[in-house]
Structure formats: structure tokens, C-alpha cells
Short mmCIF file of C-alpha atoms in Angstrom, two decimals:
data_model
loop_
_atom_site.label_atom_id
_atom_site.label_comp_id
_atom_site.label_asym_id
_atom_site.label_seq_id
_atom_site.Cartn_x
_atom_site.Cartn_y
_atom_site.Cartn_z
CA MET A 1 8.07 1.08 -4.29
CA THR A 2 9.39 1.16 -0.58
CA ASP A 3 13.01 0.55 0.43
CA THR A 4 13.31 -2.14 3.25
CA ALA A 5 13.77 -0.61 6.63
CA PRO A 6 17.21 -1.69 8.24
CA GLY A 7 16.64 -4.18 10.97
CA HIS A 8 13.28 -5.72 9.61
CA PRO A 9 12.53 -8.71 7.58
CA ARG A 10 13.11 -8.33 3.95
CA PRO A 11 10.58 -9.36 1.24
CA ILE A 12 11.66 -12.74 -0.24
CA ALA A 13 10.14 -12.69 -3.73
CA PRO A 14 12.81 -11.88 -6.55
CA VAL A 15 12.23 -9.77 -9.46
CA GLY A 16 10.39 -11.56 -12.23
CA HIS A 17 8.88 -14.03 -9.80
CA VAL A 18 5.26 -15.52 -10.82
CA GLU A 19 2.96 -17.23 -8.65
CA PRO A 20 -0.95 -18.03 -8.86
CA VAL A 21 -3.42 -15.99 -7.21
CA PRO A 22 -5.81 -18.02 -5.13
CA ARG A 23 -8.62 -15.29 -4.85
CA ARG A 24 -11.14 -14.06 -7.15
CA ILE A 25 -9.91 -10.79 -8.62
CA ARG A 26 -12.48 -8.16 -10.04
CA ALA A 27 -11.91 -4.31 -11.29
CA PHE A 28 -14.17 -1.85 -12.26
CA VAL A 29 -14.45 1.14 -14.52
CA GLY A 30 -17.61 3.24 -14.23
CA GLY A 31 -19.42 0.49 -12.24
CA ARG A 32 -18.70 -2.11 -15.05
CA ALA A 33 -16.47 -5.08 -14.35
CA VAL A 34 -13.76 -5.07 -16.82
CA ILE A 35 -11.67 -7.90 -15.02
CA ASP A 36 -13.42 -11.08 -13.37
CA THR A 37 -10.96 -13.97 -12.85
CA VAL A 38 -9.99 -16.74 -10.56
CA ARG A 39 -6.95 -17.62 -12.60
CA ALA A 40 -4.95 -14.36 -12.02
CA ARG A 41 -1.03 -14.43 -11.62
CA TYR A 42 0.96 -12.30 -9.26
CA VAL A 43 4.21 -10.86 -11.16
CA TRP A 44 6.81 -9.23 -9.35
CA GLU A 45 7.95 -6.49 -11.56
CA TRP A 46 10.15 -4.94 -8.54
CA ALA A 47 10.84 -6.70 -5.10
CA GLY A 48 8.75 -4.60 -3.13
CA TYR A 49 5.22 -6.09 -3.96
CA PRO A 50 3.67 -7.61 -6.93
CA GLN A 51 1.10 -6.88 -9.68
CA TYR A 52 -1.82 -9.13 -10.86
CA SER A 53 -1.66 -10.28 -14.43
CA ILE A 54 -4.96 -11.54 -15.99
CA PRO A 55 -5.75 -14.05 -18.27
CA LEU A 56 -6.93 -12.43 -21.61
CA ASP A 57 -10.14 -14.35 -21.58
CA ASP A 58 -11.05 -13.03 -18.27
CA VAL A 59 -10.90 -9.44 -19.59
CA ALA A 60 -14.22 -7.86 -20.69
CA GLU A 61 -14.48 -8.45 -24.62
CA GLY A 62 -13.38 -5.31 -26.47
CA ALA A 63 -11.90 -3.71 -23.53
CA LEU A 64 -8.29 -3.55 -24.73
CA LEU A 65 -6.93 -2.19 -28.11
CA ASP A 66 -3.35 -2.82 -29.05
CA GLU A 67 -1.33 0.33 -29.13
CA ASP A 68 1.33 -1.06 -31.43
CA HIS A 69 4.06 -0.48 -28.98
CA VAL A 70 6.46 -3.29 -27.78
CA GLU A 71 8.61 -2.74 -24.70
CA ARG A 72 11.12 -4.94 -22.91
CA LEU A 73 9.97 -4.83 -19.21
CA THR A 74 11.79 -6.76 -16.32
CA PRO A 75 9.94 -10.18 -16.83
CA GLY A 76 9.78 -10.18 -20.47
CA THR A 77 8.55 -8.49 -23.90
CA ALA A 78 5.10 -6.91 -23.66
CA ARG A 79 2.74 -4.94 -25.91
CA ARG A 80 0.92 -1.81 -24.83
CA GLN A 81 -2.81 -1.85 -24.69
CA ALA A 82 -5.41 0.95 -24.33
CA LEU A 83 -8.56 0.27 -22.03
CA LEU A 84 -11.71 0.91 -23.69
CA ALA A 85 -14.46 1.17 -21.06
CA GLY A 86 -17.31 3.43 -19.68
CA GLY A 87 -17.33 5.09 -23.21
CA ARG A 88 -13.75 6.25 -22.67
CA SER A 89 -10.26 5.31 -23.93
CA ARG A 90 -7.54 5.14 -21.23
CA PRO A 91 -4.32 4.84 -23.05
CA ALA A 92 -1.27 2.96 -21.73
CA ALA A 93 -3.42 1.24 -19.34
CA ALA A 94 -2.02 -2.49 -19.74
CA TRP A 95 0.75 -4.67 -21.10
CA LEU A 96 0.18 -7.84 -22.74
CA TRP A 97 2.96 -10.36 -22.26
CA GLY A 98 4.71 -12.23 -24.97
CA ASP A 99 5.93 -15.59 -25.35
CA ASP A 100 9.36 -14.93 -23.67
CA ALA A 101 7.76 -14.11 -20.39
CA PRO A 102 8.28 -16.44 -17.39
CA ASP A 103 6.19 -19.69 -17.37
CA GLY A 104 2.29 -18.84 -16.55
CA LEU A 105 2.61 -15.15 -17.60
CA ALA A 106 2.65 -15.31 -21.36
CA GLY A 107 -0.49 -14.31 -23.02
CA THR A 108 -1.67 -12.60 -19.71
CA VAL A 109 -2.52 -8.79 -19.22
CA ARG A 110 -0.80 -6.50 -16.20
CA PHE A 111 -3.06 -3.36 -15.73
CA GLU A 112 -1.69 -0.22 -14.47
CA TRP A 113 -3.31 -0.07 -11.17
CA ASP A 114 -4.93 3.60 -11.66
CA ALA A 115 -6.27 2.68 -15.08
CA LEU A 116 -9.20 0.90 -13.05
CA ASP A 117 -11.46 2.72 -10.73
CA ALA A 118 -11.62 -0.23 -8.02
CA TRP A 119 -10.00 -3.47 -7.28
CA PHE A 120 -11.45 -6.21 -5.25
CA GLU A 121 -10.14 -9.59 -3.75
CA GLU A 122 -13.03 -11.73 -3.39
CA ASP A 123 -15.56 -8.98 -2.02
CA GLU A 124 -13.07 -6.77 -0.34
CA GLU A 125 -11.58 -3.64 -1.81
CA VAL A 126 -7.95 -3.26 -2.23
CA PHE A 127 -6.10 -0.17 -2.54
CA VAL A 128 -2.87 1.06 -3.98
CA HIS A 129 -1.56 -2.37 -5.34
CA PRO A 130 -2.00 -6.03 -4.58
CA ARG A 131 -1.32 -7.45 -1.34
CA SER A 132 1.70 -9.72 -1.39
CA PRO A 133 1.30 -13.13 -0.24
CA TYR A 134 4.66 -12.79 1.42
CA THR A 135 3.88 -9.61 3.62
CA ARG A 136 2.69 -10.11 6.86
CA VAL A 137 1.12 -7.21 8.94
CA ASP A 138 0.17 -7.50 12.71
CA ALA A 139 -1.36 -5.00 14.98
CA LEU A 140 -0.15 -5.91 18.48
CA ARG A 141 -1.15 -3.94 21.58
CA SER A 142 2.10 -3.04 23.53
CA ASN A 143 2.76 -1.52 27.11
CA ARG A 144 5.91 -0.15 25.97
CA VAL A 145 5.98 3.47 26.80
CA VAL A 146 6.07 5.69 23.74
CA ARG A 147 7.11 9.40 23.66
CA VAL A 148 6.97 11.29 20.34
CA GLU A 149 8.94 14.78 19.91
CA ARG A 150 9.74 17.19 17.31
CA ASP A 151 12.04 20.34 17.74
CA GLY A 152 12.26 19.43 21.31
CA VAL A 153 8.51 19.43 21.87
CA VAL A 154 6.57 16.42 23.38
CA LEU A 155 3.72 15.76 20.83
CA ALA A 156 2.61 12.57 22.62
CA ASP A 157 3.45 10.52 25.72
CA ALA A 158 1.56 7.16 25.77
CA PRO A 159 1.86 4.38 28.29
CA SER A 160 1.08 1.85 25.68
CA SER A 161 0.25 1.78 21.82
CA VAL A 162 -0.68 -0.72 19.24
CA MET A 163 2.45 -1.51 17.07
CA VAL A 164 2.18 -2.60 13.42
CA PHE A 165 4.80 -4.83 12.28
CA GLU A 166 4.76 -4.84 8.44
CA THR A 167 7.25 -6.85 6.33
CA GLY A 168 9.96 -4.58 5.06
CA LEU A 169 8.80 -1.73 6.77
CA PRO A 170 9.57 0.36 10.15
CA THR A 171 7.30 -0.53 13.16
CA ARG A 172 4.83 1.99 13.49
CA CYS A 173 3.41 2.96 16.96
CA TYR A 174 -0.56 3.86 17.02
CA LEU A 175 -1.26 5.93 20.02
CA ASP A 176 -4.58 6.62 21.95
CA ARG A 177 -5.78 10.10 21.34
CA THR A 178 -5.86 11.04 24.98
CA HIS A 179 -1.99 10.66 25.06
CA VAL A 180 -1.59 13.06 21.95
CA ASP A 181 -1.12 16.97 22.27
CA PHE A 182 -3.84 17.92 19.73
CA THR A 183 -3.41 21.57 20.82
CA ARG A 184 -0.44 21.53 18.26
CA MET A 185 -2.24 19.70 15.62
CA THR A 186 -4.20 21.14 12.59
CA PRO A 187 -6.31 18.48 10.37
CA THR A 188 -5.39 18.68 6.50
CA ASP A 189 -6.97 17.36 3.43
CA THR A 190 -4.49 14.83 2.73
CA VAL A 191 -5.75 11.24 2.00
CA THR A 192 -3.62 8.15 1.63
CA ALA A 193 -4.30 4.32 1.26
CA CYS A 194 -2.72 1.18 2.02
CA PRO A 195 -3.17 -2.42 0.54
CA TYR A 196 -3.41 -3.78 4.15
CA LYS A 197 -4.78 -1.01 6.29
CA GLY A 198 -7.20 0.63 3.99
CA GLN A 199 -7.88 4.77 3.53
CA THR A 200 -6.80 7.19 6.06
CA SER A 201 -9.43 9.37 7.68
CA THR A 202 -7.19 12.24 8.93
CA TYR A 203 -3.84 13.70 8.48
CA TRP A 204 -2.46 16.31 10.69
CA SER A 205 0.13 18.87 10.44
CA VAL A 206 1.98 19.72 13.82
CA ASP A 207 3.03 23.37 14.77
CA THR A 208 5.73 22.96 17.42
CA GLY A 209 6.56 26.77 17.74
CA ALA A 210 9.65 26.54 15.81
CA ALA A 211 8.11 25.33 12.87
CA THR A 212 5.06 23.79 11.09
CA HIS A 213 5.49 20.25 9.85
CA GLN A 214 2.86 19.02 7.24
CA ASP A 215 1.20 15.90 7.43
CA LEU A 216 3.18 14.61 10.35
CA ALA A 217 0.66 12.25 11.73
CA TRP A 218 -2.33 10.22 10.56
CA SER A 219 -5.46 8.08 11.63
CA TYR A 220 -7.37 5.23 10.14
CA ASP A 221 -11.06 5.46 11.69
CA PHE A 222 -12.18 2.58 9.54
CA PRO A 223 -9.46 0.16 8.70
CA THR A 224 -9.49 -3.13 7.07
CA ARG A 225 -10.99 -5.97 9.33
CA GLN A 226 -7.55 -7.27 9.91
CA LEU A 227 -6.26 -4.04 11.16
CA THR A 228 -9.12 -3.22 13.42
CA PRO A 229 -6.82 -2.62 16.53
CA ILE A 230 -5.64 0.58 15.02
CA ALA A 231 -9.05 2.39 14.65
CA GLY A 232 -9.04 5.81 15.72
CA LEU A 233 -5.58 5.79 17.07
CA VAL A 234 -2.83 8.19 15.98
CA CYS A 235 0.52 7.52 14.22
CA PHE A 236 3.33 9.82 13.85
CA TYR A 237 6.05 9.36 11.11
CA ASN A 238 9.09 7.56 12.41
CA GLU A 239 11.09 9.25 9.60
CA ARG A 240 10.19 12.90 10.67
CA VAL A 241 10.07 12.63 14.45
CA ASP A 242 12.26 11.59 17.53
CA MET A 243 10.69 8.76 19.17
CA TYR A 244 11.53 7.25 22.47
CA ILE A 245 10.60 3.70 23.43
CA ASP A 246 10.74 2.74 27.01
CA GLY A 247 13.01 5.88 27.42
CA THR A 248 15.23 4.66 24.73
CA PRO A 249 15.85 6.72 21.68
CA GLN A 250 14.82 4.84 18.46
CA PRO A 251 16.75 5.81 15.12
CA ARG A 252 14.82 7.52 12.44
CA ALA A 253 13.42 5.19 10.02
CA VAL A 254 14.53 5.29 6.32
CA PRO A 255 12.07 7.25 4.27
CA ALA A 256 9.66 5.51 2.13
CA HIS A 257 9.85 5.87 -1.71
#
């Protein structure tokens, strides 16, 4: 989960909130569809983003095994389920909500995200967690000058950027590669993913001469369709660098959790 960045809009859904999902949701294990529904529900077990909860009838027959374990979760009581798929058993993979859950949630199943191999909204793959209907992500070209430093060394000095504004998160500045000092950057094997932007292509560590800073910058070569303006651009962690916009120093962002 991510803390809301100071000075940025906050997520508005309270914990325990339930809403219908107006999209077809599918999830696969070993190439087999285990979930296929147009009747899913969003459930906020924490404020940052929702999870899907799936009607039991829209889960593949025989895919769930009750583990005889009942637990009180934030929205209500739930029975833990193992997932049987692809010839394997994946324990503690899902929770079947009981009758005390909020209206519309009882009798549906909330899956642990990583218990499934791939999730899709309609025909587009979704990474990490469901996209919140209350989160907005905009990639806007800006001619505000962006300078990035670490340990007093200039890592980038760009006359413009693509600024990504995402609800609850610090604004990220994606910079053209021609304005980044790649002599100090070394690619790493790190890969991360985002529900709204897709999967990263490259991470870089940075050597300032004073220290080496692991995974300080990243790029999306093939972002989601909605975020195509950032394709191939480089972004540095606001939390870990000194950033200046139009010459004004920016406060370091609160680290994400």
C-alpha cells in the first residue's frame, strides 16, 4: 500500500467500501481461465486501492478447496480457500466472504493477486492490483525545466518533461534521454510493474563518485496505451534525489510503502 503524498489529492474510498466492477474480469493459471465474470465487485480492504471480489458461480468448478480456517478481515468474516489449478494446489489463495460482509460482498471470493498467473480487464492485462475507479493518472508534456542532482552531481538537466500526475502519489517527471547523464548510470536486472503504467523495461543504478545508488531511475519502453507519452523516457525517484523545477528546489517525496 502507498501513503498519500503531501500536497496531492487523496484517495476517497473508505475502507470496507464496495462497488460494482463494470468490466469483464478474467484471471488465468497455466493458461486456463479460473475466473471469468462481468459481475465482480471492488472491495477496499485498505484505502489505497481495491481488490476484486468474484461471484462464486464465476470461478471455475472445482478450483477452490475450503481450508477450514475462518478469519475476521476488515470488511467482514471470511473462510480461507486453496486454489486447485494446473495440477497444483496453491494454499491460502482466496477468501470467501461470509454473511456479515457488506451488501453485495457476501458469497463472493477475494483472491490473493499473486495466486493467479495473469489478470485481465476486458482484453488488457493488469499488473500488481486492480485499477481504482477513483484514481486518475495523467501524462502531460510540460516545458518547466527539470534538474536532478544527487550528492551534488547533476544527473539530468532537461528543458521539458512529461509529468505524470497520479492520485495520491508524488508527481513524477519523465525526461528525454538526451538530457540524462548516462555515463553515471548502469542498468540492473530489476523489474517492477504498475496497474496504470505497465511493466518497466530498465532500471539504472547511479554512481555519483561519492556513492553508488541502487535502482535510482527507471523507464517504460512499452507502457500501457493510456501512458504512451512516457515511452522510452527516464524517471528518477523523487524520494532519493534533489530535484529542481524551474530552479525551485522540490521537497523530497514521502517514500512509498
